[in-house]
XYZ file of C-alpha atoms in Angstrom:
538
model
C -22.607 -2.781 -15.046
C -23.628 0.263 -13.454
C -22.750 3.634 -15.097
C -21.018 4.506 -11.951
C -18.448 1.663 -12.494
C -18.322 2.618 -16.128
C -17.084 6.006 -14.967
C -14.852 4.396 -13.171
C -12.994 1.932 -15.129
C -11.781 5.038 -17.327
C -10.152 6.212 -14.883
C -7.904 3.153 -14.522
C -7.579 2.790 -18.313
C -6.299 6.253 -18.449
C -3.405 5.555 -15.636
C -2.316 2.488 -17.737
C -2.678 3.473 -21.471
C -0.833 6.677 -20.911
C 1.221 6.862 -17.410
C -0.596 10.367 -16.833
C 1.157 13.546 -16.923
C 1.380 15.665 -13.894
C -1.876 17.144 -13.591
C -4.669 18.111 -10.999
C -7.865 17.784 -9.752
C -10.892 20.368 -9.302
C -14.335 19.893 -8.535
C -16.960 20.832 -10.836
C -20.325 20.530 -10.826
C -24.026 22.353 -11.717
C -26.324 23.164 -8.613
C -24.654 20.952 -6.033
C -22.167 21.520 -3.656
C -18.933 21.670 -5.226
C -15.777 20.691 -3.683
C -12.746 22.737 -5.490
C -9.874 20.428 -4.988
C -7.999 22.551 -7.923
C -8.366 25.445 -5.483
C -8.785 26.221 -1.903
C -11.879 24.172 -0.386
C -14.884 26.932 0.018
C -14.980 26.281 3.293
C -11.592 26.856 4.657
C -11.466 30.249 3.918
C -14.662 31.050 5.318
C -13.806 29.981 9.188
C -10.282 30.700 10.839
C -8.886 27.721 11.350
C -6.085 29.163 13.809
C -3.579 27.693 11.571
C -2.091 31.360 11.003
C -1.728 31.763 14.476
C 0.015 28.582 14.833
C 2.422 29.676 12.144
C 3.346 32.753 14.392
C 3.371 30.737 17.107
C 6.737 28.625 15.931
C 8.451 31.600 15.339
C 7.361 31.452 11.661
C 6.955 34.599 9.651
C 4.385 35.173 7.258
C 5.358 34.901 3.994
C 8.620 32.864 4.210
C 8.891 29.928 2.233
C 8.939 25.797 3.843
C 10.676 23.223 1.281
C 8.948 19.961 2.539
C 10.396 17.088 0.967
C 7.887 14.439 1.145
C 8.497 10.160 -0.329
C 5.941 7.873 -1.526
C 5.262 5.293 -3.357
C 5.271 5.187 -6.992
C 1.375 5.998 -8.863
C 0.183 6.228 -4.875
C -1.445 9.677 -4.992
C -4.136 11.957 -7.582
C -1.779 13.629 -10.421
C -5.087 14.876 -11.792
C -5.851 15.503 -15.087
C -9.053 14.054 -15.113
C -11.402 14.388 -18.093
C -15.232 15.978 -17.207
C -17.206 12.231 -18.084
C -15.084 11.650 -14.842
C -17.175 13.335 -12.582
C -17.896 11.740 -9.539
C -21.762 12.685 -8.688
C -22.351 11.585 -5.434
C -25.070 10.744 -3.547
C -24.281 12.234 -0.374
C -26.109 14.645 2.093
C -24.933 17.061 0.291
C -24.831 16.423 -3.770
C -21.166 16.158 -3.718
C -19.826 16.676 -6.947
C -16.104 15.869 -7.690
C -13.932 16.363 -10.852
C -10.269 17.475 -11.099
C -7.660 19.891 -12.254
C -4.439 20.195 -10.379
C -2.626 17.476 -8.683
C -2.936 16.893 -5.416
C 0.472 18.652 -4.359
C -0.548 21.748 -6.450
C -3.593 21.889 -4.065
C -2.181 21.559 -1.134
C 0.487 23.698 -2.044
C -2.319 26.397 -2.262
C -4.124 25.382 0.858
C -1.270 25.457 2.925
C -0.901 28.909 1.516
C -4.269 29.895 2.172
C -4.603 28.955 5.547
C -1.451 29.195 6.987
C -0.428 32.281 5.144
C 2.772 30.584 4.130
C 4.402 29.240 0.719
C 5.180 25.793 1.068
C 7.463 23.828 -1.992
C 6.874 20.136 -2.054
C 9.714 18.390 -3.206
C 7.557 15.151 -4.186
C 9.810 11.421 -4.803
C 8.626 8.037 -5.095
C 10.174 4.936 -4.374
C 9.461 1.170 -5.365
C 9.943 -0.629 -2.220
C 10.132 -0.475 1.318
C 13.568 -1.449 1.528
C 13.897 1.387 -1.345
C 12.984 3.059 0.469
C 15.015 2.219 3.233
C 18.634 2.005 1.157
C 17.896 5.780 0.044
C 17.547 6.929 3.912
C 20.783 4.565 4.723
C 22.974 6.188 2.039
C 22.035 9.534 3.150
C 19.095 10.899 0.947
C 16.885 12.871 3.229
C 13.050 13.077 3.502
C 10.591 14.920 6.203
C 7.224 12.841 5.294
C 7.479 9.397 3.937
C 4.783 7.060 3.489
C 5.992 2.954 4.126
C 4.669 0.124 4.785
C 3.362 -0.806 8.463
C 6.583 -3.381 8.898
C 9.069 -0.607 8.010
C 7.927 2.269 9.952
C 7.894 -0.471 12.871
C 11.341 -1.160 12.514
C 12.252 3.147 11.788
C 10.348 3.553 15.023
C 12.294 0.988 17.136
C 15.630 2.457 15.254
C 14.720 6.050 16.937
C 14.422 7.639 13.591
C 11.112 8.642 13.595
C 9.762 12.629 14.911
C 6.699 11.975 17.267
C 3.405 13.707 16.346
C 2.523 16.406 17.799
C -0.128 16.997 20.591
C -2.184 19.657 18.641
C -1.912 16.448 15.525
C -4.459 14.369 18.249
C -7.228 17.443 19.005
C -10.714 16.310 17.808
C -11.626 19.680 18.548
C -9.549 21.085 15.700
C -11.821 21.186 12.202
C -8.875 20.824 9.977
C -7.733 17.985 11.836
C -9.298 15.826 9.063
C -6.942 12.514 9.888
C -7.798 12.047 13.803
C -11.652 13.309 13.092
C -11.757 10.865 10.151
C -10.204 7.864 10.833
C -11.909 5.000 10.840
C -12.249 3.158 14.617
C -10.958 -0.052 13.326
C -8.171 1.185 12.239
C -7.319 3.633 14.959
C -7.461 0.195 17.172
C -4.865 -1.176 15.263
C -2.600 2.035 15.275
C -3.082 2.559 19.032
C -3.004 -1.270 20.170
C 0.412 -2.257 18.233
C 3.492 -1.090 20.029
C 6.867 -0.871 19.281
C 9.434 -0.325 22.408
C 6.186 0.689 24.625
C 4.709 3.341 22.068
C 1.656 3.003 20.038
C 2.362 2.977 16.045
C -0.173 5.834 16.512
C 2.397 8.153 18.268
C 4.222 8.112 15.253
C 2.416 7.043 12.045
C -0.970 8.397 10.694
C -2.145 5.774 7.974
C -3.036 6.732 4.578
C -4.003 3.530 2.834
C -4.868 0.037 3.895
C -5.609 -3.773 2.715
C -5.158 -7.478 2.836
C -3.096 -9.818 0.367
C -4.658 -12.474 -1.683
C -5.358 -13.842 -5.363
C -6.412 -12.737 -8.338
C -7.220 -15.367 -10.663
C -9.113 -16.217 -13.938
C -12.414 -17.899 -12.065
C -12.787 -19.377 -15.935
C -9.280 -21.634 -15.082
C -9.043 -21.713 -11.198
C -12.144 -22.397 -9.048
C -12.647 -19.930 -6.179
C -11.995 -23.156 -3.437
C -8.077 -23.252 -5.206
C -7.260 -20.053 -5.374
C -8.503 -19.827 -1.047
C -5.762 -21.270 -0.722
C -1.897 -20.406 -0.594
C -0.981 -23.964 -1.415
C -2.147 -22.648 -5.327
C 1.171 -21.131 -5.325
C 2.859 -24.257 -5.259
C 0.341 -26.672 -6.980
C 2.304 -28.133 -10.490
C -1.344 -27.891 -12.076
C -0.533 -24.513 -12.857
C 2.991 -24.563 -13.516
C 4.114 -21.210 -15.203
C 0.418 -19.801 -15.049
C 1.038 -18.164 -11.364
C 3.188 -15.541 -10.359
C 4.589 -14.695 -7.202
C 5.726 -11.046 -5.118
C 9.318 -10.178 -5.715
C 9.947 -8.799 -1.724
C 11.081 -11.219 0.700
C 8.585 -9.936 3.181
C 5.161 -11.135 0.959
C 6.375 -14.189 -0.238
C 7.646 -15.482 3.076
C 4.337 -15.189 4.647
C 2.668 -17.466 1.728
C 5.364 -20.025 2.379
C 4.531 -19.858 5.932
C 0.549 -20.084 5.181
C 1.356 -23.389 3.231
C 3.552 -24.707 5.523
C 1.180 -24.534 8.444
C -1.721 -25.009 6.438
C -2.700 -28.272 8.254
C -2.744 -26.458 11.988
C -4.273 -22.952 10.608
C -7.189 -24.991 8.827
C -8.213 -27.244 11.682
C -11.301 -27.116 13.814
C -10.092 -27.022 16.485
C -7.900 -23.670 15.654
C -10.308 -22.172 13.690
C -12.792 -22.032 16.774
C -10.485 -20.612 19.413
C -11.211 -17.294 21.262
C -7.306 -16.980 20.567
C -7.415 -17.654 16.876
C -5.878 -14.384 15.732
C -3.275 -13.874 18.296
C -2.436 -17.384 17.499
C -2.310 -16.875 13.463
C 0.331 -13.415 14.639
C 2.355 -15.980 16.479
C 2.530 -18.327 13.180
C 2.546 -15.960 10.754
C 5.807 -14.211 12.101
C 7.916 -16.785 13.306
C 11.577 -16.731 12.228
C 13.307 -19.574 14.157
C 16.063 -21.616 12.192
C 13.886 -24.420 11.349
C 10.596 -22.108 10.196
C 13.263 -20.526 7.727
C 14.877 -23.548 6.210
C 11.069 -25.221 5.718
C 10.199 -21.779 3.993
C 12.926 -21.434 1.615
C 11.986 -24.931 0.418
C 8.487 -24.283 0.006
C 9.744 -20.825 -1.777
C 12.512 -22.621 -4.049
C 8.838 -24.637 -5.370
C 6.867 -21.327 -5.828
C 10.317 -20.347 -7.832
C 9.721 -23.366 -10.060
C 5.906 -23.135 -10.434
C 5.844 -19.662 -11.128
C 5.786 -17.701 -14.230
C 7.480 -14.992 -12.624
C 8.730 -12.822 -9.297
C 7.144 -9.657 -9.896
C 6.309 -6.162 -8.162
C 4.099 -4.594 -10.979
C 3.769 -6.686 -13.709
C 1.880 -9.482 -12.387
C -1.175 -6.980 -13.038
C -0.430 -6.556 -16.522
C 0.249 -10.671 -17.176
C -3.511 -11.172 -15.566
C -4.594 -8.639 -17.651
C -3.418 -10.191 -21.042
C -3.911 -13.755 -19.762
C -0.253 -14.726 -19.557
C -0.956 -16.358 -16.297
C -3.876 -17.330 -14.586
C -3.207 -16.452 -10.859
C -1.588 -13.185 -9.555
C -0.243 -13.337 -5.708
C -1.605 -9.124 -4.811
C -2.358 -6.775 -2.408
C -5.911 -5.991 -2.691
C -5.478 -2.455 -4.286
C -3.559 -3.551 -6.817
C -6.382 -6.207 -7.088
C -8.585 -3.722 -7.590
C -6.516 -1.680 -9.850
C -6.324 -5.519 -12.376
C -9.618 -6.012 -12.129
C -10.778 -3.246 -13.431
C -8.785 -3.209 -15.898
C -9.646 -6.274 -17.435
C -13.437 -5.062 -17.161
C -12.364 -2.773 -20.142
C -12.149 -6.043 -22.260
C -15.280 -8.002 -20.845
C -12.101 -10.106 -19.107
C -13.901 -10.647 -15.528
C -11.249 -11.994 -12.829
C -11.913 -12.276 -9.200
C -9.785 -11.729 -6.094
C -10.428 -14.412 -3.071
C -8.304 -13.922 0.529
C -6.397 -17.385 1.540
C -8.754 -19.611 4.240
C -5.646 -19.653 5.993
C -4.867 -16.374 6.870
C -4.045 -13.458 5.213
C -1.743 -10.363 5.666
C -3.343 -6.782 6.788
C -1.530 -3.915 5.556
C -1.136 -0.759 6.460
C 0.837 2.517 4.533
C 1.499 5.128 7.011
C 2.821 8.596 7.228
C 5.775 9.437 9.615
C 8.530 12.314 10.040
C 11.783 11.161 9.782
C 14.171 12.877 12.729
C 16.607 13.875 10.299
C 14.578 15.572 8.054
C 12.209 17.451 10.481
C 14.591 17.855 13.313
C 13.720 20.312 15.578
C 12.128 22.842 13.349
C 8.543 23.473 14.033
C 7.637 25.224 10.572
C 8.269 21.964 8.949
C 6.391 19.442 11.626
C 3.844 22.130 10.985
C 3.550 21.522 6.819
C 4.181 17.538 7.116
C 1.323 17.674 9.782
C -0.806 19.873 7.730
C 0.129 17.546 4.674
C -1.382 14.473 6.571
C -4.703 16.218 7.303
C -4.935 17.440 3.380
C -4.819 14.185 1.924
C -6.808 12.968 4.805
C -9.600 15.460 4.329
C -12.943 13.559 2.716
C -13.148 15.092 -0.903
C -9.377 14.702 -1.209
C -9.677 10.828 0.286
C -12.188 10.143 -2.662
C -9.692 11.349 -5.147
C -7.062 9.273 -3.923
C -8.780 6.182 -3.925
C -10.377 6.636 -6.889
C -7.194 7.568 -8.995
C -4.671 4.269 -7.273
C -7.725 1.716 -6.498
C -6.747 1.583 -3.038
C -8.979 1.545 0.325
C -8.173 5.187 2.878
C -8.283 4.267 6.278
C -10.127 7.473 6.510
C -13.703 6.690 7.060
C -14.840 10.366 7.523
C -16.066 11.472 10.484
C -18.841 13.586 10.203
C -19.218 13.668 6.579
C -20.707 10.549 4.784
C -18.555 11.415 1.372
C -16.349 8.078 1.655
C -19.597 5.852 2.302
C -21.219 7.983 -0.350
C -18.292 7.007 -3.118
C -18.400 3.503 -2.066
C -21.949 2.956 -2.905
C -21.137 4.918 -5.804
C -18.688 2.378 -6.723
C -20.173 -0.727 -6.239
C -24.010 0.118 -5.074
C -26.497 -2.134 -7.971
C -28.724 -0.361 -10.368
C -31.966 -0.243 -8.878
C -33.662 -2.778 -11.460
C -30.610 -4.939 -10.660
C -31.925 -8.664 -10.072
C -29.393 -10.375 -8.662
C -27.886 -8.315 -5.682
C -26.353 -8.937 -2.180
C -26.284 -7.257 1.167
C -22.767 -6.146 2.134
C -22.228 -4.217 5.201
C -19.089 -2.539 5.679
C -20.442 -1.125 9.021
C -17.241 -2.624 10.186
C -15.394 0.257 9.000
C -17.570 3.272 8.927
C -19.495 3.412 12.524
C -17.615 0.436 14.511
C -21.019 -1.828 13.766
C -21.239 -4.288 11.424
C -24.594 -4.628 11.856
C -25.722 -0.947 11.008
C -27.664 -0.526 8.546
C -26.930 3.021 8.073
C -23.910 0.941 6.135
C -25.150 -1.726 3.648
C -24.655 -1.377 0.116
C -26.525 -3.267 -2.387
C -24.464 -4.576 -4.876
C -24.452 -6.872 -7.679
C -23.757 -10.377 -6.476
C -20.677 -10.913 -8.338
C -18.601 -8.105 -5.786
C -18.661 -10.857 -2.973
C -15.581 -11.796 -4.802
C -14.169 -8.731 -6.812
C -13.626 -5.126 -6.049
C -15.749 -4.361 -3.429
C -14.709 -7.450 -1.811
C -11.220 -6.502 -2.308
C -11.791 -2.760 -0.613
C -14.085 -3.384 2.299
C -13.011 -7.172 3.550
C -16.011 -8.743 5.371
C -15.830 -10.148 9.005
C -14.770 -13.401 8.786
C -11.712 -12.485 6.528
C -10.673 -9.762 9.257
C -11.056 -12.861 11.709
C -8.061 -13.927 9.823
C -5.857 -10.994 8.948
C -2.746 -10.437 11.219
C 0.038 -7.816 10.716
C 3.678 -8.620 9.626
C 5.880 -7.778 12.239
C 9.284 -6.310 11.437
C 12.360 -8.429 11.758
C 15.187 -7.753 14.080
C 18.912 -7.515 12.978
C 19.405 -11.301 13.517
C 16.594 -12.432 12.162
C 16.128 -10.040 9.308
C 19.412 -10.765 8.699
C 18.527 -15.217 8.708
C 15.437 -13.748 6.250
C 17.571 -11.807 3.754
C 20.221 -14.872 3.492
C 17.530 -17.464 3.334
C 15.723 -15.111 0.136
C 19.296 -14.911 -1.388
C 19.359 -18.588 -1.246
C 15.915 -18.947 -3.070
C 16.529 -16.111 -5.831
C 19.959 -16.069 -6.459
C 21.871 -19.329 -5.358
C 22.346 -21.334 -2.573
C 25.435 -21.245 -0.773
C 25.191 -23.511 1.643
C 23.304 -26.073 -1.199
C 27.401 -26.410 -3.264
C 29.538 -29.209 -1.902
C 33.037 -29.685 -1.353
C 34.079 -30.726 -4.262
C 31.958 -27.709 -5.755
C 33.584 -25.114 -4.196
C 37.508 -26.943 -4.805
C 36.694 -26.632 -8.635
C 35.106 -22.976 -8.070
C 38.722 -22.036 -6.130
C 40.604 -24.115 -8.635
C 39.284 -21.499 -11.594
C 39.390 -18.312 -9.621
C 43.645 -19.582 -8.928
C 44.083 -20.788 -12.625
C 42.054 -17.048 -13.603
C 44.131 -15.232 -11.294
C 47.682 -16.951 -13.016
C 45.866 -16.217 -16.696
C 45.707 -12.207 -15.255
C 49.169 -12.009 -13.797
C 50.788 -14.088 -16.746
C 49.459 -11.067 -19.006
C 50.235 -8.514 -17.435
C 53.517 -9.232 -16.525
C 53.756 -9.873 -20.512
C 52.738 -6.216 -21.231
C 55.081 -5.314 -18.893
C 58.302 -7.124 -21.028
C 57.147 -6.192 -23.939
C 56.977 -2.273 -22.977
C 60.411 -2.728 -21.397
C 61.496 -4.044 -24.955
C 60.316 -1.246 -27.064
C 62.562 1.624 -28.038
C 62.027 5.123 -25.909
C-alpha cells in the first residue's frame, strides 16, 4: 500500500465518519508550483482572459450581482476542509501541489469575481435522483445549471427544456475554456455522436463525471467468474447477501443482461463488427414482452436480495452485511476504499455481458436561464471552473468518481492517477495498465501506462479507467418515451409495490366487498353523531 493511497483513503474516511461541514479547498505547498484553489488561480489574474469584456458585452455592468442557482447531486462536489497530511504532491511537469480551504463554490464564487469583475451568489441544492430531480422541475422549483444523468438530460433535451451552449462555450482558442480544451476525445465522441431530435448531446450538455455499473463483492465469498455475471443477482446461493439499485432505470438493465445472457455471451455475438450497436439494441428494448420477462426476473432479484438501495448498499459491503453490492463504479470506488481502512479488501468486476456507461452532465434549463446572457455567462463560466485541471483533481479525489476531463495540455489528471494507483518502486508484483484510451485517444501510448500493483486489475483503478475490452461492452441507456416510460414505471410498481394485474377476480370482489362494508361502517357513524347532536339541549 503505497503512501499515496494511504493519503487517500483519509480522505474517504473523513466524508463518511463525519458528513463534512461546508468547507474549502486551497493549495499549499513548499517550493513547487502551487495551485490556490482557496483563492484565485495565480495564473488567471496574470493574463486577460477577455471575460470582462464579455461581461460588458451582454449589457452587464460591472459590479452588479448574478444569483445562479445551480442542482446536483448529493456529496458530488469538493466542500473542502481538508486536513494538510492531505496534500496531494504530484508528480507532474510542474510539482503540482494541492491541498484545500474553501469549497469549491466559495472559489468560484471568487474567480468569477476576479475575472469577470462581477459578484456572482450560488444558490447550491442537491437532489437524490434523477427523477428527483425531475419531480422538483415538474412542480415548479427552478434551477439554471443542473447536473443529471445522461438518460435524463436526453429526455429534457427532446422535451425542449434545455438552453443550447453557446458558440464562444466551443472556442479552443479561449484559455479559460478549460471543459472543450480538456475533455477527453473519447468522451467528446460520445457527446457529439449521440443525438436526440437531430442534435448532438454535446450542443447541450458538457459532462462532469463518468463510469460503468458493475459489482462489488467480497472476492473471500464470491469468485471473480460469479460476480462477471448479472445472473449473481438472481442466484439463491446468495440469498439475502446481495443487494440491488432502488431506480427503475439500473435494475431494469440487469434484468435485461440476465435475460439475454445466452445471446450476449455467445461466440458468435461476441465476435461481430456490430457487437456494440447490437448490445444498444438489447440493452434498451421496451416492447410488451421484454417488460413482462423483466419484471419476473426483477420480482427474483426482490426475493434474493437483502435490500433495494441508493446509498446504503456501500455501507452493508462495508460492514459485511452482504456480500455483493449492484454499483456504479464511483461509488465502487468510494466502498472500496473504505473498507481498505479495516484491512477489508473487496473488488469491483464489470458483467461479461454488458455493462451500462454513464455519463453526469451539465445543462441550462430554459426556464431558469431564459434569455438573459449574464446568467448563460456564470453557468458557462461555472462549467469551465470545475472543469479546470487542479479543480478536476479535487473533485475526484473528494466523491471517488472518474472527470471526463482528461486535461488538455496539462498532464495534472494523468499525474493524480498515477498518484493514485502508480506501485512503489520496490513493488514486486505489478501490472501494466494503459489508460491511453482516455488521455491521448491511444491505447497503446506509452506516454500513458501506470504501473500498479496487480491487485487494481480488479479494484479502484479498474473501477476509474475501464480497460478496452470492457468499453467493447458498455452501451448507454437510452431515455424512455411517454409510452414506454410509462409500460417501465407500471411494470417497477408491479415489482416493488404490488401487482395489479397479478389479484384475481375473486381478489378484487372481496377487496370491493370491504371498501362497501367500510364505507356503510363511516356513514353509519356519522349519521350517529349527527342524532345524537340533534338530541342534545342548545
Amino acid at each position: 500500500m503505497t503512501a499515496e493511497r494511504e493519503n487517500r483513503k483519509s480522505a474517504a474516511a473523513r466524508i463518511a465518519a463525519a458528513g463534512i461541514a461546508a468547507a474549502g479547498l486551497a493549495v499549499a505547498g513548499m517550493p513547487a508550483r502551487i495551485l490556490s484553489t482557496g483563492a484565485v488561480h495565480a495564473e488567471a489574474a496574470e493574463k486577460d482572459t477577455g471575460a470582462a469584456a464579455a461581461g460588458t458585452a451582454t449589457g452587464q455592468a460591472s459590479g452588479e450581482k448574478v444569483t445562479l442557482r445551480i442542482a446536483n447531486w448529493e456529496e458530488y462536489i469538493d466542500e473542502g476542509g481538508w486536513d494538510e497530511e492531505e496534500a496531494i504532491d504530484l508528480d507532474d511537469r510542474e510539482g503540482t501541489v494541492i491541498l484545500g480551504e474553501n469549497s469549491m463554490i466559495e472559489d468560484f464564487e471568487a474567480w468569477y469575481l476576479e475575472n469577470y469583475g462581477v459578484e456572482v451568489d450560488v444558490e447550491y441544492s442537491t437532489f437524490g435522483t434523477n427523477e428527483d430531480l425531475y419531480n422538483q422541475l415538474t412542480l415548479g422549483n427552478t434551477f439554471d445549471l443542473v447536473c443529471p444523468s445522461e438518460y435524463m438530460f436526453m429526455k429534457l433535451i427532446a422535451e425542449d427544456e434545455l438552453k443550447p451552449l453557446s458558440e464562444e462555450f466551443f472556442d479552443e482558442t479561449k484559455e479559460d475554456n478549460y471543459y472543450i480544451r480538456g475533455v477527453s476525445d473519447y468522451i467528446r465522441n460520445i457527446f457529439d455522436s449521440n443525438t436526440i431530435n437531430g442534435a448532438p448531446w454535446s450542443r447541450y450538455a458538457a459532462g462532469y463525471m463518468w463510469g460503468t455499473t458493475g459489482i462489488v463483492y467480497n472476492p473471500e465469498k464470491i469468485t471473480e467468474e460469479e460476480a462477471s455475471h448479472w445472473a449473481l443477482l438472481t442466484d439463491p446461493r446468495y440469498k439475502g447477501q446481495v443487494t440491488v439499485k432502488d431506480n427503475v432505470r439500473d435494475s431494469y438493465f440487469a434484468a435485461l443482461g440476465i435475460l439475454n445472457e445466452e445471446e450476449l455471451l455467445s461466440p458468435d455475438f461476441i465476435n461481430s463488427d456490430d457487437r456494440l450497436e447490437r448490445i444498444a439494441e438489447i440493452m434498451n428494448r421496451t416492447d410488451e414482452k421484454t417488460v413482462e420477462a423483466a419484471e419476473d426476473i426483477l420480482k427474483q432479484m426482490k426475493e434474493n436480495a437483502y435490500s433495494f438501495e441508493s446509498d446504503s448498499g456501500k455501507a452493508d459491503m462495508v460492514t459485511g452485511k452482504v456480500l455483493a453490492n449492484y454499483q456504479w463504479s464511483g461509488d465502487a470506488v468510494y466502498t472500496l476504499d473504505q473498507a481498505e481502512i479495516d484491512d477489508y479488501y473487496l473488488a469491483y468486476a464489470v458483467p461479461e455481458e454488458c455493462t451500462n456507461v454513464w455519463f453526469d452532465g451539465w445543462v441550462m434549463l430554459k426556464d431558469g436561464i431564459g434569455d438573459d446572457a449574464r446568467k448563460q455567462q456564470a453557468a458557462e463560466a461555472f462549467i469551465n471552473f470545475v472543469s479546470r485541471p487542479d479543480n478536476v483533481v479535487r473533485n475526484m479525489y473528494y466523491i471517488g468518481y472518474t472527470s471526463v476531463i482528461a486535461g488538455g495540455d496539462s498532464d495534472i489528471i494523468y499525474a493524480y492517477a498515477d498518484w493514485c494507483y502508480g506501485a512503489e518502486d520496490d513493488a514486486e508484483d505489478t501490472i501494466e495498465y494503459p489508460v491511453g484510451f482516455f488521455f491521448s485517444g491511444d491505447n497503446g501510448d506509452p506516454d500513458y501506462i501506470i504501473t500498479a500493483e496487480a491487485d487494481q486489475a480488479n479494484r479502484q483503478l479498474f473501477a476509474q479507467y475501464p480497460p478496452e475490452d470492457v468499453l467493447g461492452r458498455a452501451v448507454v441507456m437510452q431515455y424512455f418515451d411517454q409510452e414506454n416510460n410509462q409500460r417501465i414505471n407500471q411494470m417497477w410498481v408491479n415489482v416493488r409495490c404490488f401487482d395489479l394485474t397479478s389479484i384475481s377476480v375473486a381478489d378484487w370482489g372481496k377487496m370491493a366487498l370491504g371498501v362497501i362494508i367500510a364505507a356503510a361502517v363511516i356513514f353509519v357513524f356519522i349519521k350517529r353523531d349527527d342524532i345524537f347532536r340533534k338530541k342534545s339541549p342548545a
